[in-house]
Amino acid sequence: MRDYQLQHILRHVPAGIATLLGPELRFGYVNEAMQALLGGSTPEGVPLVELSNPLPDDLLEVMRLVYSSGEPFVAKGYRLLRPEAPDTEPAVRYFDIALEPLNDDDAVRGLLVFAVDVTGQEEARQRAHELAIETRRLDARLRVLTETAPQITFTVDAAGEYSYVSPQWYYFTGQPPTADLNAMWPLLIHPDDRLRVLYQSEAARKAGVGWSYEYRLRRHDGQYRWLLSRALPEFHAPDKAVYWHGAVTEVHDQRELADALRRGEAELRFLADSIPQLIWTATAEGLIDYYNQHTAEYTGLSPDQMGPTGWVALLEPSEQVGAARRWVQSVASGDNYEGLYRMRRHDGQYRWHIIRARQLADGRGPRWFGACTDVDDQHRLREVLQTQYDELARTSRDLDTFVYTASHDLKAPLHNLRGLFDELRQTATFHDPEQEVLLGMVDGALQQLDVTLQDLAATVQDQRHLSDSTESIDLGSVTDEVLLGLRAQVLDAEANVELKFEEAPTLVYNRANLRSVLHNLISNALKFAHPERPPHIVLTSKLNANGTPQLTVRDNGLGMELRSTSDPVFQLFERQHPNVAGAGVGLYLVQRIVTSRGGRLEVASTVGEGTTFTVHWAV
């Protein structure tokens, strides 16, 4: 009776329960939930592997391992493709599966399998994970937006501790990033404003409300500037504020203008008329009630002709609607107004202006103060400079193309001249005791011209890569590529090349530029080898005292005379050893590549003993 009740209970438990007997894992007891999970009837005694809807191989393997080891195992959130109903496509479900050995006289005779459907919890966990990723992405985007805005943004907690401040605070105050923000900020407030600011902010935090007040803060140059601080609370419970997020905006210019107004209307008008800008004031409703004298001189219109919306009517017609809509929104919200528009001058010419307006509220109520600043010359100068830059870049590309094409096109007549010279040498005879010397000189001149044309083409080709992107490069592999291309020269010279890159095996650099630097330094070491000994070339990569990577190429060749070792200057076509074939291009190109990317080239050399080149890469 008791077994019957137990089976009845197990049959209706929402978790899948089954027993698997023997090493073949034959089905014993299987409740209804497990039957549904397995996708149909599972007769007693049928091996697990003979299911019509077989289980995944990894789960079968784990079951066999649990049976053989006798150690229980639990798989959390295991993913299974099971049919929802007969003749339907399998659906993804997640289960917590527990495998318990069935022991009989210290021997395992089977497994007890529990399977609980946790699809809902698993999908909720995955959705929570996706939401967390999205939250971090949005937080990063918000951080970018706040740090690019021309304001100081901050977050402070209920205890008054700043947990975040945008970089603009450090720019404004000149404080280092390592400064104690909570200790330094109060000290930078003007002594006459400090107590008031501390009281107002603490009172707002205690009341759980926002704040808006002005105070003076010391700038990096020691000058105190008026700032507007605004913040709103963030609630984590219906009535519990835990953080305040706000922004600090410099209002020094507006404050000075307001102070001047309080000192007297006449003084304010005199000040406004002395400024070479279009200055105006407007009512709380946004209707302009004053223009300075420069406005009349600039526009050629009297204040009556300008009217209450004068500056909007002076804008380029296609910009008037957008500017007016933004002005209405600023008037309604009290937010600052700023925009870049084209405004008509008295001669009918439209010139670019920055239009700014701020609202001032005092005992006489809110009013607007605005300014239109002519920036047309700067705007057009920027356009001219951009055009000139584009033209210079195009000219540079055209010049490179010309040099490359010219060097390429000159190769054909050079080859023809060499063929004619070879034919002349074979068919003509000379009765001159200096015949061989002259022929050798002509042959050498042709060889030198060929090398020069090849080097010019290579120089232009390499310089085209100076602005290419960089990547992390394995120095050993690139050096092997260069040595493979120089294999014939290495073998002919019986050179010994050592690579010591263990300390700094990689370099972030442009691959084409790095290959060119290595090729020129190694080929020069081979070319200018000492005739009395085989070349011995050692390439060493390491980090200097500042942690910056550097490459040293040392040889035992002819050496050279240098005007300076720490800052050598290699001119195009300059040659140290005229008796050795070359064009004087390689070292010029190496120095050009290294310095163009912020690096530096050092040379130490002793004539007759050898030369050491040290490339200090830019990090």
mmCIF file of N, CA and C in Angstrom, residues 113-225:
data_model
loop_
_atom_site.group_PDB
_atom_site.id
_atom_site.type_symbol
_atom_site.label_atom_id
_atom_site.label_comp_id
_atom_site.label_asym_id
_atom_site.label_seq_id
_atom_site.Cartn_x
_atom_site.Cartn_y
_atom_site.Cartn_z
ATOM 1 N N VAL A 113 17.549 9.210 -11.883
ATOM 2 C CA VAL A 113 17.645 10.431 -12.680
ATOM 3 C C VAL A 113 16.498 11.368 -12.300
ATOM 4 N N PHE A 114 16.833 12.592 -11.921
ATOM 5 C CA PHE A 114 15.856 13.654 -11.680
ATOM 6 C C PHE A 114 16.077 14.735 -12.739
ATOM 7 N N ALA A 115 15.017 15.204 -13.370
ATOM 8 C CA ALA A 115 15.115 16.267 -14.379
ATOM 9 C C ALA A 115 14.032 17.300 -14.090
ATOM 10 N N VAL A 116 14.451 18.516 -13.753
ATOM 11 C CA VAL A 116 13.514 19.599 -13.442
ATOM 12 C C VAL A 116 13.596 20.627 -14.564
ATOM 13 N N ASP A 117 12.447 20.953 -15.160
ATOM 14 C CA ASP A 117 12.395 21.925 -16.256
ATOM 15 C C ASP A 117 12.603 23.333 -15.678
ATOM 16 N N VAL A 118 13.726 23.959 -16.069
ATOM 17 C CA VAL A 118 14.042 25.319 -15.600
ATOM 18 C C VAL A 118 14.140 26.259 -16.793
ATOM 19 N N THR A 119 13.364 25.968 -17.853
ATOM 20 C CA THR A 119 13.434 26.802 -19.048
ATOM 21 C C THR A 119 13.100 28.251 -18.734
ATOM 22 N N GLY A 120 12.042 28.478 -17.955
ATOM 23 C CA GLY A 120 11.654 29.846 -17.624
ATOM 24 C C GLY A 120 12.745 30.593 -16.889
ATOM 25 N N GLN A 121 13.353 29.922 -15.873
ATOM 26 C CA GLN A 121 14.410 30.583 -15.121
ATOM 27 C C GLN A 121 15.643 30.835 -15.996
ATOM 28 N N GLU A 122 15.983 29.857 -16.849
ATOM 29 C CA GLU A 122 17.164 30.015 -17.691
ATOM 30 C C GLU A 122 16.970 31.137 -18.711
ATOM 31 N N GLU A 123 15.785 31.188 -19.332
ATOM 32 C CA GLU A 123 15.520 32.261 -20.288
ATOM 33 C C GLU A 123 15.511 33.612 -19.592
ATOM 34 N N ALA A 124 14.978 33.635 -18.351
ATOM 35 C CA ALA A 124 15.004 34.892 -17.590
ATOM 36 C C ALA A 124 16.437 35.296 -17.279
ATOM 37 N N ARG A 125 17.293 34.308 -16.932
ATOM 38 C CA ARG A 125 18.691 34.625 -16.653
ATOM 39 C C ARG A 125 19.395 35.159 -17.905
ATOM 40 N N GLN A 126 19.103 34.533 -19.057
ATOM 41 C CA GLN A 126 19.721 35.001 -20.284
ATOM 42 C C GLN A 126 19.246 36.407 -20.638
ATOM 43 N N ARG A 127 17.931 36.658 -20.421
ATOM 44 C CA ARG A 127 17.436 38.003 -20.686
ATOM 45 C C ARG A 127 18.066 39.010 -19.738
ATOM 46 N N ALA A 128 18.244 38.605 -18.478
ATOM 47 C CA ALA A 128 18.899 39.509 -17.521
ATOM 48 C C ALA A 128 20.332 39.789 -17.939
ATOM 49 N N HIS A 129 21.021 38.748 -18.456
ATOM 50 C CA HIS A 129 22.389 38.951 -18.927
ATOM 51 C C HIS A 129 22.430 39.912 -20.113
ATOM 52 N N GLU A 130 21.485 39.731 -21.041
ATOM 53 C CA GLU A 130 21.431 40.625 -22.197
ATOM 54 C C GLU A 130 21.117 42.054 -21.764
ATOM 55 N N LEU A 131 20.200 42.196 -20.773
ATOM 56 C CA LEU A 131 19.876 43.529 -20.282
ATOM 57 C C LEU A 131 21.081 44.164 -19.599
ATOM 58 N N ALA A 132 21.870 43.347 -18.888
ATOM 59 C CA ALA A 132 23.063 43.887 -18.234
ATOM 60 C C ALA A 132 24.061 44.399 -19.267
ATOM 61 N N ILE A 133 24.219 43.638 -20.366
ATOM 62 C CA ILE A 133 25.128 44.073 -21.432
ATOM 63 C C ILE A 133 24.625 45.375 -22.056
ATOM 64 N N GLU A 134 23.309 45.433 -22.312
ATOM 65 C CA GLU A 134 22.728 46.643 -22.897
ATOM 66 C C GLU A 134 22.870 47.827 -21.943
ATOM 67 N N THR A 135 22.704 47.563 -20.638
ATOM 68 C CA THR A 135 22.853 48.635 -19.654
ATOM 69 C C THR A 135 24.271 49.175 -19.659
ATOM 70 N N ARG A 136 25.261 48.261 -19.720
ATOM 71 C CA ARG A 136 26.649 48.723 -19.767
ATOM 72 C C ARG A 136 26.923 49.515 -21.034
ATOM 73 N N ARG A 137 26.325 49.093 -22.147
ATOM 74 C CA ARG A 137 26.523 49.829 -23.401
ATOM 75 C C ARG A 137 25.928 51.226 -23.312
ATOM 76 N N LEU A 138 24.717 51.311 -22.761
ATOM 77 C CA LEU A 138 24.079 52.616 -22.622
ATOM 78 C C LEU A 138 24.838 53.500 -21.635
ATOM 79 N N ASP A 139 25.377 52.861 -20.576
ATOM 80 C CA ASP A 139 26.147 53.628 -19.610
ATOM 81 C C ASP A 139 27.399 54.198 -20.266
ATOM 82 N N ALA A 140 28.061 53.387 -21.106
ATOM 83 C CA ALA A 140 29.248 53.873 -21.808
ATOM 84 C C ALA A 140 28.885 55.006 -22.757
ATOM 85 N N ARG A 141 27.734 54.869 -23.450
ATOM 86 C CA ARG A 141 27.312 55.936 -24.362
ATOM 87 C C ARG A 141 27.009 57.216 -23.589
ATOM 88 N N LEU A 142 26.328 57.064 -22.438
ATOM 89 C CA LEU A 142 26.025 58.232 -21.618
ATOM 90 C C LEU A 142 27.298 58.885 -21.117
ATOM 91 N N ARG A 143 28.300 58.059 -20.755
ATOM 92 C CA ARG A 143 29.567 58.599 -20.277
ATOM 93 C C ARG A 143 30.242 59.418 -21.390
ATOM 94 N N VAL A 144 30.185 58.920 -22.623
ATOM 95 C CA VAL A 144 30.777 59.658 -23.745
ATOM 96 C C VAL A 144 30.054 60.982 -23.949
ATOM 97 N N LEU A 145 28.706 60.938 -23.886
ATOM 98 C CA LEU A 145 27.938 62.163 -24.100
ATOM 99 C C LEU A 145 28.242 63.210 -23.038
ATOM 100 N N THR A 146 28.307 62.778 -21.770
ATOM 101 C CA THR A 146 28.563 63.742 -20.703
ATOM 102 C C THR A 146 29.976 64.294 -20.761
ATOM 103 N N GLU A 147 30.935 63.464 -21.202
ATOM 104 C CA GLU A 147 32.312 63.914 -21.204
ATOM 105 C C GLU A 147 32.662 64.743 -22.428
ATOM 106 N N THR A 148 31.772 64.770 -23.435
ATOM 107 C CA THR A 148 32.008 65.641 -24.586
ATOM 108 C C THR A 148 31.217 66.931 -24.501
ATOM 109 N N ALA A 149 30.276 67.028 -23.564
ATOM 110 C CA ALA A 149 29.507 68.255 -23.392
ATOM 111 C C ALA A 149 30.392 69.328 -22.756
ATOM 112 N N PRO A 150 30.211 70.606 -23.145
ATOM 113 C CA PRO A 150 31.050 71.686 -22.581
ATOM 114 C C PRO A 150 30.598 72.080 -21.185
ATOM 115 N N GLN A 151 30.397 71.114 -20.314
ATOM 116 C CA GLN A 151 29.973 71.353 -18.947
ATOM 117 C C GLN A 151 30.689 70.369 -18.031
ATOM 118 N N ILE A 152 30.711 70.701 -16.732
ATOM 119 C CA ILE A 152 31.223 69.782 -15.731
ATOM 120 C C ILE A 152 30.040 68.977 -15.209
ATOM 121 N N THR A 153 30.029 67.679 -15.440
ATOM 122 C CA THR A 153 28.970 66.820 -14.917
ATOM 123 C C THR A 153 29.511 66.023 -13.741
ATOM 124 N N PHE A 154 28.611 65.694 -12.806
ATOM 125 C CA PHE A 154 29.058 65.038 -11.583
ATOM 126 C C PHE A 154 27.951 64.175 -11.010
ATOM 127 N N THR A 155 28.330 63.272 -10.111
ATOM 128 C CA THR A 155 27.414 62.452 -9.318
ATOM 129 C C THR A 155 27.911 62.469 -7.880
ATOM 130 N N VAL A 156 26.996 62.770 -6.941
ATOM 131 C CA VAL A 156 27.335 62.837 -5.536
ATOM 132 C C VAL A 156 26.314 62.023 -4.757
ATOM 133 N N ASP A 157 26.742 61.344 -3.678
ATOM 134 C CA ASP A 157 25.820 60.508 -2.917
ATOM 135 C C ASP A 157 25.211 61.298 -1.757
ATOM 136 N N ALA A 158 24.398 60.606 -0.969
ATOM 137 C CA ALA A 158 23.672 61.269 0.109
ATOM 138 C C ALA A 158 24.607 61.818 1.173
ATOM 139 N N ALA A 159 25.817 61.267 1.295
ATOM 140 C CA ALA A 159 26.770 61.742 2.285
ATOM 141 C C ALA A 159 27.619 62.900 1.765
ATOM 142 N N GLY A 160 27.394 63.307 0.528
ATOM 143 C CA GLY A 160 28.166 64.399 -0.039
ATOM 144 C C GLY A 160 29.464 63.977 -0.678
ATOM 145 N N GLU A 161 29.682 62.646 -0.880
ATOM 146 C CA GLU A 161 30.909 62.144 -1.504
ATOM 147 C C GLU A 161 30.713 62.052 -3.020
ATOM 148 N N TYR A 162 31.648 62.651 -3.781
ATOM 149 C CA TYR A 162 31.566 62.621 -5.236
ATOM 150 C C TYR A 162 32.062 61.263 -5.735
ATOM 151 N N SER A 163 31.178 60.557 -6.455
ATOM 152 C CA SER A 163 31.561 59.268 -7.032
ATOM 153 C C SER A 163 31.976 59.394 -8.493
ATOM 154 N N TYR A 164 31.654 60.532 -9.116
ATOM 155 C CA TYR A 164 32.038 60.727 -10.521
ATOM 156 C C TYR A 164 32.077 62.212 -10.817
ATOM 157 N N VAL A 165 33.066 62.620 -11.628
ATOM 158 C CA VAL A 165 33.123 63.970 -12.164
ATOM 159 C C VAL A 165 33.731 63.872 -13.552
ATOM 160 N N SER A 166 33.208 64.628 -14.500
ATOM 161 C CA SER A 166 33.705 64.566 -15.873
ATOM 162 C C SER A 166 35.074 65.233 -15.981
ATOM 163 N N PRO A 167 35.837 64.899 -17.047
ATOM 164 C CA PRO A 167 37.190 65.475 -17.192
ATOM 165 C C PRO A 167 37.201 66.996 -17.265
ATOM 166 N N GLN A 168 36.049 67.619 -17.626
ATOM 167 C CA GLN A 168 36.021 69.070 -17.726
ATOM 168 C C GLN A 168 36.382 69.741 -16.401
ATOM 169 N N TRP A 169 36.109 69.066 -15.254
ATOM 170 C CA TRP A 169 36.455 69.660 -13.961
ATOM 171 C C TRP A 169 37.972 69.798 -13.824
ATOM 172 N N TYR A 170 38.702 68.778 -14.258
ATOM 173 C CA TYR A 170 40.157 68.827 -14.165
ATOM 174 C C TYR A 170 40.722 69.861 -15.142
ATOM 175 N N TYR A 171 40.114 69.976 -16.339
ATOM 176 C CA TYR A 171 40.559 70.985 -17.286
ATOM 177 C C TYR A 171 40.349 72.387 -16.708
ATOM 178 N N PHE A 172 39.195 72.603 -16.087
ATOM 179 C CA PHE A 172 38.846 73.929 -15.596
ATOM 180 C C PHE A 172 39.725 74.320 -14.407
ATOM 181 N N THR A 173 39.874 73.408 -13.452
ATOM 182 C CA THR A 173 40.589 73.735 -12.215
ATOM 183 C C THR A 173 42.089 73.552 -12.321
ATOM 184 N N GLY A 174 42.556 72.760 -13.291
ATOM 185 C CA GLY A 174 43.978 72.492 -13.400
ATOM 186 C C GLY A 174 44.482 71.471 -12.403
ATOM 187 N N GLN A 175 43.566 70.794 -11.701
ATOM 188 C CA GLN A 175 43.972 69.787 -10.724
ATOM 189 C C GLN A 175 44.365 68.493 -11.430
ATOM 190 N N PRO A 176 45.328 67.752 -10.874
ATOM 191 C CA PRO A 176 45.710 66.465 -11.485
ATOM 192 C C PRO A 176 44.627 65.420 -11.233
ATOM 193 N N PRO A 177 44.544 64.400 -12.088
ATOM 194 C CA PRO A 177 43.538 63.345 -11.892
ATOM 195 C C PRO A 177 43.687 62.606 -10.572
ATOM 196 N N THR A 178 44.875 62.674 -9.960
ATOM 197 C CA THR A 178 45.092 61.969 -8.693
ATOM 198 C C THR A 178 44.627 62.776 -7.488
ATOM 199 N N ALA A 179 44.161 64.008 -7.708
ATOM 200 C CA ALA A 179 43.746 64.854 -6.591
ATOM 201 C C ALA A 179 42.521 64.260 -5.899
ATOM 202 N N ASP A 180 42.437 64.476 -4.589
ATOM 203 C CA ASP A 180 41.283 64.033 -3.800
ATOM 204 C C ASP A 180 40.130 64.985 -4.096
ATOM 205 N N LEU A 181 39.187 64.533 -4.907
ATOM 206 C CA LEU A 181 38.107 65.387 -5.381
ATOM 207 C C LEU A 181 37.284 65.945 -4.225
ATOM 208 N N ASN A 182 36.919 65.086 -3.278
ATOM 209 C CA ASN A 182 36.061 65.512 -2.175
ATOM 210 C C ASN A 182 36.767 66.522 -1.269
ATOM 211 N N ALA A 183 38.092 66.452 -1.181
ATOM 212 C CA ALA A 183 38.822 67.407 -0.354
ATOM 213 C C ALA A 183 39.098 68.708 -1.094
ATOM 214 N N MET A 184 39.367 68.627 -2.418
ATOM 215 C CA MET A 184 39.789 69.800 -3.168
ATOM 216 C C MET A 184 38.633 70.689 -3.599
ATOM 217 N N TRP A 185 37.481 70.098 -3.961
ATOM 218 C CA TRP A 185 36.399 70.919 -4.516
ATOM 219 C C TRP A 185 35.986 72.034 -3.551
ATOM 220 N N PRO A 186 35.694 71.762 -2.268
ATOM 221 C CA PRO A 186 35.315 72.864 -1.367
ATOM 222 C C PRO A 186 36.406 73.926 -1.243
ATOM 223 N N LEU A 187 37.689 73.525 -1.284
ATOM 224 C CA LEU A 187 38.774 74.485 -1.123
ATOM 225 C C LEU A 187 38.895 75.429 -2.311
ATOM 226 N N LEU A 188 38.404 75.010 -3.489
ATOM 227 C CA LEU A 188 38.488 75.844 -4.686
ATOM 228 C C LEU A 188 37.333 76.823 -4.800
ATOM 229 N N ILE A 189 36.302 76.675 -3.953
ATOM 230 C CA ILE A 189 35.180 77.611 -3.947
ATOM 231 C C ILE A 189 35.630 78.919 -3.306
ATOM 232 N N HIS A 190 35.157 80.021 -3.837
ATOM 233 C CA HIS A 190 35.514 81.339 -3.286
ATOM 234 C C HIS A 190 35.150 81.379 -1.805
ATOM 235 N N PRO A 191 36.048 81.907 -0.949
ATOM 236 C CA PRO A 191 35.761 81.926 0.497
ATOM 237 C C PRO A 191 34.428 82.575 0.852
ATOM 238 N N ASP A 192 34.003 83.585 0.087
ATOM 239 C CA ASP A 192 32.734 84.255 0.390
ATOM 240 C C ASP A 192 31.527 83.410 0.007
ATOM 241 N N ASP A 193 31.719 82.373 -0.835
ATOM 242 C CA ASP A 193 30.602 81.530 -1.274
ATOM 243 C C ASP A 193 30.628 80.147 -0.637
ATOM 244 N N ARG A 194 31.741 79.764 -0.016
ATOM 245 C CA ARG A 194 31.943 78.381 0.405
ATOM 246 C C ARG A 194 30.897 77.924 1.401
ATOM 247 N N LEU A 195 30.659 78.678 2.486
ATOM 248 C CA LEU A 195 29.720 78.267 3.522
ATOM 249 C C LEU A 195 28.307 78.151 2.964
ATOM 250 N N ARG A 196 27.925 79.101 2.109
ATOM 251 C CA ARG A 196 26.577 79.064 1.529
ATOM 252 C C ARG A 196 26.392 77.835 0.648
ATOM 253 N N VAL A 197 27.388 77.529 -0.184
ATOM 254 C CA VAL A 197 27.280 76.382 -1.090
ATOM 255 C C VAL A 197 27.210 75.079 -0.306
ATOM 256 N N LEU A 198 28.064 74.946 0.716
ATOM 257 C CA LEU A 198 28.046 73.717 1.506
ATOM 258 C C LEU A 198 26.708 73.547 2.215
ATOM 259 N N TYR A 199 26.156 74.643 2.730
ATOM 260 C CA TYR A 199 24.865 74.566 3.431
ATOM 261 C C TYR A 199 23.741 74.200 2.456
ATOM 262 N N GLN A 200 23.688 74.864 1.301
ATOM 263 C CA GLN A 200 22.599 74.625 0.352
ATOM 264 C C GLN A 200 22.628 73.190 -0.190
ATOM 265 N N SER A 201 23.816 72.692 -0.494
ATOM 266 C CA SER A 201 23.898 71.331 -1.024
ATOM 267 C C SER A 201 23.536 70.301 0.041
ATOM 268 N N GLU A 202 23.990 70.519 1.298
ATOM 269 C CA GLU A 202 23.653 69.574 2.362
ATOM 270 C C GLU A 202 22.160 69.603 2.672
ATOM 271 N N ALA A 203 21.565 70.801 2.679
ATOM 272 C CA ALA A 203 20.125 70.909 2.939
ATOM 273 C C ALA A 203 19.320 70.205 1.851
ATOM 274 N N ALA A 204 19.754 70.342 0.594
ATOM 275 C CA ALA A 204 19.036 69.682 -0.492
ATOM 276 C C ALA A 204 19.150 68.171 -0.384
ATOM 277 N N ARG A 205 20.334 67.663 0.000
ATOM 278 C CA ARG A 205 20.495 66.218 0.148
ATOM 279 C C ARG A 205 19.644 65.676 1.298
ATOM 280 N N LYS A 206 19.596 66.408 2.385
ATOM 281 C CA LYS A 206 18.772 65.958 3.509
ATOM 282 C C LYS A 206 17.290 65.953 3.153
ATOM 283 N N ALA A 207 16.858 66.937 2.362
ATOM 284 C CA ALA A 207 15.448 67.020 1.979
ATOM 285 C C ALA A 207 15.120 66.110 0.809
ATOM 286 N N GLY A 208 16.146 65.556 0.145
ATOM 287 C CA GLY A 208 15.907 64.681 -1.004
ATOM 288 C C GLY A 208 15.396 65.416 -2.216
ATOM 289 N N VAL A 209 15.831 66.679 -2.393
ATOM 290 C CA VAL A 209 15.385 67.482 -3.531
ATOM 291 C C VAL A 209 16.602 67.932 -4.334
ATOM 292 N N GLY A 210 16.345 68.515 -5.496
ATOM 293 C CA GLY A 210 17.427 69.037 -6.309
ATOM 294 C C GLY A 210 17.844 70.421 -5.864
ATOM 295 N N TRP A 211 18.858 70.977 -6.546
ATOM 296 C CA TRP A 211 19.291 72.333 -6.217
ATOM 297 C C TRP A 211 19.716 73.059 -7.480
ATOM 298 N N SER A 212 19.777 74.366 -7.372
ATOM 299 C CA SER A 212 20.239 75.241 -8.452
ATOM 300 C C SER A 212 20.743 76.523 -7.800
ATOM 301 N N TYR A 213 22.039 76.739 -7.861
ATOM 302 C CA TYR A 213 22.619 77.944 -7.275
ATOM 303 C C TYR A 213 23.903 78.280 -8.022
ATOM 304 N N GLU A 214 24.341 79.521 -7.822
ATOM 305 C CA GLU A 214 25.554 80.013 -8.461
ATOM 306 C C GLU A 214 26.613 80.259 -7.408
ATOM 307 N N TYR A 215 27.864 80.052 -7.800
ATOM 308 C CA TYR A 215 28.985 80.350 -6.908
ATOM 309 C C TYR A 215 30.239 80.540 -7.750
ATOM 310 N N ARG A 216 31.284 81.018 -7.105
ATOM 311 C CA ARG A 216 32.547 81.264 -7.793
ATOM 312 C C ARG A 216 33.526 80.131 -7.489
ATOM 313 N N LEU A 217 34.161 79.627 -8.550
ATOM 314 C CA LEU A 217 35.127 78.543 -8.421
ATOM 315 C C LEU A 217 36.449 78.993 -9.046
ATOM 316 N N ARG A 218 37.555 78.657 -8.381
ATOM 317 C CA ARG A 218 38.865 79.094 -8.862
ATOM 318 C C ARG A 218 39.286 78.284 -10.086
ATOM 319 N N ARG A 219 39.617 78.994 -11.155
ATOM 320 C CA ARG A 219 40.055 78.373 -12.401
ATOM 321 C C ARG A 219 41.544 78.062 -12.312
ATOM 322 N N HIS A 220 42.069 77.319 -13.321
ATOM 323 C CA HIS A 220 43.475 76.897 -13.315
ATOM 324 C C HIS A 220 44.446 78.073 -13.307
ATOM 325 N N ASP A 221 44.006 79.255 -13.781
ATOM 326 C CA ASP A 221 44.881 80.427 -13.793
ATOM 327 C C ASP A 221 44.755 81.267 -12.534
ATOM 328 N N GLY A 222 44.007 80.785 -11.524
ATOM 329 C CA GLY A 222 43.855 81.503 -10.275
ATOM 330 C C GLY A 222 42.672 82.444 -10.243
ATOM 331 N N GLN A 223 41.980 82.634 -11.382
ATOM 332 C CA GLN A 223 40.838 83.545 -11.435
ATOM 333 C C GLN A 223 39.575 82.814 -10.989
ATOM 334 N N TYR A 224 38.751 83.516 -10.204
ATOM 335 C CA TYR A 224 37.473 82.949 -9.776
ATOM 336 C C TYR A 224 36.416 83.262 -10.839
ATOM 337 N N ARG A 225 35.699 82.215 -11.265
ATOM 338 C CA ARG A 225 34.672 82.343 -12.309
ATOM 339 C C ARG A 225 33.327 81.900 -11.747
#
